[in-house]
Structures are given as structure tokens and as C-alpha cells.
Amino acid sequence: MDMDEELCLCFHVTRRKVVNFIRVERPRRVGQLSECFGAGTGCGWCRPFLQKLFDQAARDGQVDAELPTPSEYARLRAAYIREGHGTPPASSSET
Ligand code: FES
């Protein structure tokens, strides 16, 4: 997943926005990433990936963790939603 791909598909938050938020705002808790355009506050699918970036930044100051390709990421999220794990906001596409 490159920097201009959406990390939070519910609120269309790109990886770049999240990375910049982490670098500039230096959140102390992963939950503070929700202040980045609502990232993670929809279906919940992206939370483990937000956690991964947050943990990496806290551990070694880098925010370049490997994430799935955009198509794989979207496919896995669609399955997650179909299985009833989370409900995306009405403004979000489910695919
Ligand atoms: S993809 Fe981020 S909360 Fe749904």
C-alpha cells in the first residue's frame, strides 16, 4: 500500500495523512489517531493497521510498515464487514 492509498476506507483517510499525523502530532495512544479525520472510528477494520503503524513509530521512529496491497486490503475488509464484524458509515463504500 503506497502513501496515497486509503488506510481508513470508511473515512477515506490515506496512509499519508496517518503517517503525517503520527510524525507531527506524536500521539501517545493509538486511539488518538481518530483525531486524524476520524480514522478507525467506522467499521474498525483499519484499527489493527493503525496500531501497527503506531507501534512501529513508538518503537523505532519509522512509519513504513508493510501493509497489504490496496486490492487485498479492500477485499479483506469487505469479507470482515460481510461477516458482521463492523458496520461502515453510510458515506463509505463497502467494497
Ligand atoms: S476502514 Fe477504518 S474504520 Fe472502517
mmCIF file with all atom_site columns, C-alpha atoms and ligand atoms in Angstrom:
data_model
loop_
_atom_site.group_PDB
_atom_site.id
_atom_site.type_symbol
_atom_site.label_atom_id
_atom_site.label_alt_id
_atom_site.label_comp_id
_atom_site.label_asym_id
_atom_site.label_entity_id
_atom_site.label_seq_id
_atom_site.pdbx_PDB_ins_code
_atom_site.Cartn_x
_atom_site.Cartn_y
_atom_site.Cartn_z
_atom_site.occupancy
_atom_site.B_iso_or_equiv
_atom_site.pdbx_formal_charge
_atom_site.auth_seq_id
_atom_site.auth_comp_id
_atom_site.auth_asym_id
_atom_site.auth_atom_id
_atom_site.pdbx_PDB_model_num
ATOM   1  C  CA  . MET A 1 1  ? 0.000   0.000   0.000  1.00 0.00 ? 1  MET A CA  1
ATOM   2  C  CA  . ASP A 1 2  ? 1.533   3.293   -1.021 1.00 0.00 ? 2  ASP A CA  1
ATOM   3  C  CA  . MET A 1 3  ? 1.127   6.622   0.722  1.00 0.00 ? 3  MET A CA  1
ATOM   4  C  CA  . ASP A 1 4  ? -1.808  7.862   -1.347 1.00 0.00 ? 4  ASP A CA  1
ATOM   5  C  CA  . GLU A 1 5  ? -3.944  4.783   -0.809 1.00 0.00 ? 5  GLU A CA  1
ATOM   6  C  CA  . GLU A 1 6  ? -6.748  4.900   1.731  1.00 0.00 ? 6  GLU A CA  1
ATOM   7  C  CA  . LEU A 1 7  ? -5.831  3.300   5.014  1.00 0.00 ? 7  LEU A CA  1
ATOM   8  C  CA  . CYS A 1 8  ? -9.222  4.035   6.562  1.00 0.00 ? 8  CYS A CA  1
ATOM   9  C  CA  . LEU A 1 9  ? -11.712 3.169   3.873  1.00 0.00 ? 9  LEU A CA  1
ATOM   10 C  CA  . CYS A 1 10 ? -14.662 4.317   5.981  1.00 0.00 ? 10 CYS A CA  1
ATOM   11 C  CA  . PHE A 1 11 ? -13.487 7.920   6.119  1.00 0.00 ? 11 PHE A CA  1
ATOM   12 C  CA  . HIS A 1 12 ? -11.167 7.960   3.103  1.00 0.00 ? 12 HIS A CA  1
ATOM   13 C  CA  . VAL A 1 13 ? -8.079  8.679   5.192  1.00 0.00 ? 13 VAL A CA  1
ATOM   14 C  CA  . THR A 1 14 ? -4.898  7.993   3.254  1.00 0.00 ? 14 THR A CA  1
ATOM   15 C  CA  . ARG A 1 15 ? -1.845  6.357   4.654  1.00 0.00 ? 15 ARG A CA  1
ATOM   16 C  CA  . ARG A 1 16 ? -0.010  9.632   4.080  1.00 0.00 ? 16 ARG A CA  1
ATOM   17 C  CA  . LYS A 1 17 ? -2.440  11.516  6.335  1.00 0.00 ? 17 LYS A CA  1
ATOM   18 C  CA  . VAL A 1 18 ? -1.992  8.971   9.100  1.00 0.00 ? 18 VAL A CA  1
ATOM   19 C  CA  . VAL A 1 19 ? 1.796   8.923   8.775  1.00 0.00 ? 19 VAL A CA  1
ATOM   20 C  CA  . ASN A 1 20 ? 1.975   12.712  8.824  1.00 0.00 ? 20 ASN A CA  1
ATOM   21 C  CA  . PHE A 1 21 ? -0.352  12.826  11.822 1.00 0.00 ? 21 PHE A CA  1
ATOM   22 C  CA  . ILE A 1 22 ? 1.915   10.414  13.700 1.00 0.00 ? 22 ILE A CA  1
ATOM   23 C  CA  . ARG A 1 23 ? 5.034   12.379  12.785 1.00 0.00 ? 23 ARG A CA  1
ATOM   24 C  CA  . VAL A 1 24 ? 3.625   15.822  13.552 1.00 0.00 ? 24 VAL A CA  1
ATOM   25 C  CA  . GLU A 1 25 ? 1.194   15.225  16.414 1.00 0.00 ? 25 GLU A CA  1
ATOM   26 C  CA  . ARG A 1 26 ? 3.137   12.400  18.084 1.00 0.00 ? 26 ARG A CA  1
ATOM   27 C  CA  . PRO A 1 27 ? 0.089   10.720  19.618 1.00 0.00 ? 27 PRO A CA  1
ATOM   28 C  CA  . ARG A 1 28 ? 0.671   8.996   22.957 1.00 0.00 ? 28 ARG A CA  1
ATOM   29 C  CA  . ARG A 1 29 ? -2.139  6.470   22.482 1.00 0.00 ? 29 ARG A CA  1
ATOM   30 C  CA  . VAL A 1 30 ? -3.243  4.729   19.311 1.00 0.00 ? 30 VAL A CA  1
ATOM   31 C  CA  . GLY A 1 31 ? -6.810  5.937   19.944 1.00 0.00 ? 31 GLY A CA  1
ATOM   32 C  CA  . GLN A 1 32 ? -5.647  9.475   19.250 1.00 0.00 ? 32 GLN A CA  1
ATOM   33 C  CA  . LEU A 1 33 ? -5.340  8.532   15.587 1.00 0.00 ? 33 LEU A CA  1
ATOM   34 C  CA  . SER A 1 34 ? -9.114  9.011   15.452 1.00 0.00 ? 34 SER A CA  1
ATOM   35 C  CA  . GLU A 1 35 ? -8.312  12.737  15.503 1.00 0.00 ? 35 GLU A CA  1
ATOM   36 C  CA  . CYS A 1 36 ? -6.874  12.214  12.037 1.00 0.00 ? 36 CYS A CA  1
ATOM   37 C  CA  . PHE A 1 37 ? -10.078 12.683  10.046 1.00 0.00 ? 37 PHE A CA  1
ATOM   38 C  CA  . GLY A 1 38 ? -11.876 10.010  12.067 1.00 0.00 ? 38 GLY A CA  1
ATOM   39 C  CA  . ALA A 1 39 ? -9.506  7.178   11.148 1.00 0.00 ? 39 ALA A CA  1
ATOM   40 C  CA  . GLY A 1 40 ? -10.571 3.951   12.791 1.00 0.00 ? 40 GLY A CA  1
ATOM   41 C  CA  . THR A 1 41 ? -13.956 5.164   14.021 1.00 0.00 ? 41 THR A CA  1
ATOM   42 C  CA  . GLY A 1 42 ? -16.116 3.405   11.450 1.00 0.00 ? 42 GLY A CA  1
ATOM   43 C  CA  . CYS A 1 43 ? -16.210 -0.336  10.896 1.00 0.00 ? 43 CYS A CA  1
ATOM   44 C  CA  . GLY A 1 44 ? -12.996 -0.903  12.810 1.00 0.00 ? 44 GLY A CA  1
ATOM   45 C  CA  . TRP A 1 45 ? -11.253 -2.798  10.030 1.00 0.00 ? 45 TRP A CA  1
ATOM   46 C  CA  . CYS A 1 46 ? -8.267  -0.469  9.849  1.00 0.00 ? 46 CYS A CA  1
ATOM   47 C  CA  . ARG A 1 47 ? -7.574  -0.380  13.588 1.00 0.00 ? 47 ARG A CA  1
ATOM   48 C  CA  . PRO A 1 48 ? -5.006  -3.200  13.579 1.00 0.00 ? 48 PRO A CA  1
ATOM   49 C  CA  . PHE A 1 49 ? -3.165  -1.432  10.759 1.00 0.00 ? 49 PHE A CA  1
ATOM   50 C  CA  . LEU A 1 50 ? -3.307  1.898   12.592 1.00 0.00 ? 50 LEU A CA  1
ATOM   51 C  CA  . GLN A 1 51 ? -1.957  0.038   15.613 1.00 0.00 ? 51 GLN A CA  1
ATOM   52 C  CA  . LYS A 1 52 ? 0.834   -1.429  13.531 1.00 0.00 ? 52 LYS A CA  1
ATOM   53 C  CA  . LEU A 1 53 ? 1.956   1.999   12.296 1.00 0.00 ? 53 LEU A CA  1
ATOM   54 C  CA  . PHE A 1 54 ? 1.591   3.497   15.767 1.00 0.00 ? 54 PHE A CA  1
ATOM   55 C  CA  . ASP A 1 55 ? 3.603   0.692   17.388 1.00 0.00 ? 55 ASP A CA  1
ATOM   56 C  CA  . GLN A 1 56 ? 6.333   0.947   14.788 1.00 0.00 ? 56 GLN A CA  1
ATOM   57 C  CA  . ALA A 1 57 ? 6.624   4.707   15.267 1.00 0.00 ? 57 ALA A CA  1
ATOM   58 C  CA  . ALA A 1 58 ? 6.772   4.286   19.052 1.00 0.00 ? 58 ALA A CA  1
ATOM   59 C  CA  . ARG A 1 59 ? 9.361   1.519   18.771 1.00 0.00 ? 59 ARG A CA  1
ATOM   60 C  CA  . ASP A 1 60 ? 11.814  2.847   16.235 1.00 0.00 ? 60 ASP A CA  1
ATOM   61 C  CA  . GLY A 1 61 ? 10.508  6.149   14.898 1.00 0.00 ? 61 GLY A CA  1
ATOM   62 C  CA  . GLN A 1 62 ? 9.695   4.710   11.478 1.00 0.00 ? 62 GLN A CA  1
ATOM   63 C  CA  . VAL A 1 63 ? 6.242   4.598   9.912  1.00 0.00 ? 63 VAL A CA  1
ATOM   64 C  CA  . ASP A 1 64 ? 6.897   2.410   6.922  1.00 0.00 ? 64 ASP A CA  1
ATOM   65 C  CA  . ALA A 1 65 ? 5.418   -0.926  7.984  1.00 0.00 ? 65 ALA A CA  1
ATOM   66 C  CA  . GLU A 1 66 ? 4.441   -3.301  5.237  1.00 0.00 ? 66 GLU A CA  1
ATOM   67 C  CA  . LEU A 1 67 ? 0.681   -3.313  4.644  1.00 0.00 ? 67 LEU A CA  1
ATOM   68 C  CA  . PRO A 1 68 ? -1.434  -5.364  2.210  1.00 0.00 ? 68 PRO A CA  1
ATOM   69 C  CA  . THR A 1 69 ? -1.905  -4.213  -1.352 1.00 0.00 ? 69 THR A CA  1
ATOM   70 C  CA  . PRO A 1 70 ? -4.923  -1.900  -1.789 1.00 0.00 ? 70 PRO A CA  1
ATOM   71 C  CA  . SER A 1 71 ? -6.955  -4.562  -3.593 1.00 0.00 ? 71 SER A CA  1
ATOM   72 C  CA  . GLU A 1 72 ? -6.195  -7.193  -0.981 1.00 0.00 ? 72 GLU A CA  1
ATOM   73 C  CA  . TYR A 1 73 ? -6.880  -4.711  1.793  1.00 0.00 ? 73 TYR A CA  1
ATOM   74 C  CA  . ALA A 1 74 ? -10.292 -3.802  0.333  1.00 0.00 ? 74 ALA A CA  1
ATOM   75 C  CA  . ARG A 1 75 ? -11.144 -7.453  -0.321 1.00 0.00 ? 75 ARG A CA  1
ATOM   76 C  CA  . LEU A 1 76 ? -10.333 -8.460  3.253  1.00 0.00 ? 76 LEU A CA  1
ATOM   77 C  CA  . ARG A 1 77 ? -12.317 -5.528  4.629  1.00 0.00 ? 77 ARG A CA  1
ATOM   78 C  CA  . ALA A 1 78 ? -15.352 -6.486  2.541  1.00 0.00 ? 78 ALA A CA  1
ATOM   79 C  CA  . ALA A 1 79 ? -15.170 -10.002 3.996  1.00 0.00 ? 79 ALA A CA  1
ATOM   80 C  CA  . TYR A 1 80 ? -14.791 -8.539  7.504  1.00 0.00 ? 80 TYR A CA  1
ATOM   81 C  CA  . ILE A 1 81 ? -17.952 -6.478  7.031  1.00 0.00 ? 81 ILE A CA  1
ATOM   82 C  CA  . ARG A 1 82 ? -19.885 -9.346  5.423  1.00 0.00 ? 82 ARG A CA  1
ATOM   83 C  CA  . GLU A 1 83 ? -19.037 -11.490 8.431  1.00 0.00 ? 83 GLU A CA  1
ATOM   84 C  CA  . GLY A 1 84 ? -20.633 -8.875  10.671 1.00 0.00 ? 84 GLY A CA  1
ATOM   85 C  CA  . HIS A 1 85 ? -17.521 -7.614  12.422 1.00 0.00 ? 85 HIS A CA  1
ATOM   86 C  CA  . GLY A 1 86 ? -18.215 -3.959  11.778 1.00 0.00 ? 86 GLY A CA  1
ATOM   87 C  CA  . THR A 1 87 ? -20.598 -1.538  10.126 1.00 0.00 ? 87 THR A CA  1
ATOM   88 C  CA  . PRO A 1 88 ? -19.185 1.150   7.859  1.00 0.00 ? 88 PRO A CA  1
ATOM   89 C  CA  . PRO A 1 89 ? -20.740 4.620   7.869  1.00 0.00 ? 89 PRO A CA  1
ATOM   90 C  CA  . ALA A 1 90 ? -23.302 5.370   5.174  1.00 0.00 ? 90 ALA A CA  1
ATOM   91 C  CA  . SER A 1 91 ? -20.795 7.571   3.345  1.00 0.00 ? 91 SER A CA  1
ATOM   92 C  CA  . SER A 1 92 ? -18.393 4.669   2.886  1.00 0.00 ? 92 SER A CA  1
ATOM   93 C  CA  . SER A 1 93 ? -18.320 2.149   0.097  1.00 0.00 ? 93 SER A CA  1
ATOM   94 C  CA  . GLU A 1 94 ? -18.305 -1.434  1.326  1.00 0.00 ? 94 GLU A CA  1
ATOM   95 C  CA  . THR A 1 95 ? -16.225 -2.884  -1.455 1.00 0.00 ? 95 THR A CA  1
HETATM 96 S  S1  . FES B 2 .  ? -11.786 1.197   7.433  1.00 0.00 ? 1  FES B S1  1
HETATM 97 FE FE1 . FES B 2 .  ? -11.255 2.498   9.070  1.00 0.00 ? 1  FES B FE1 1
HETATM 98 S  S2  . FES B 2 .  ? -12.930 2.363   10.429 1.00 0.00 ? 1  FES B S2  1
HETATM 99 FE FE2 . FES B 2 .  ? -13.563 1.227   8.668  1.00 0.00 ? 1  FES B FE2 1
#
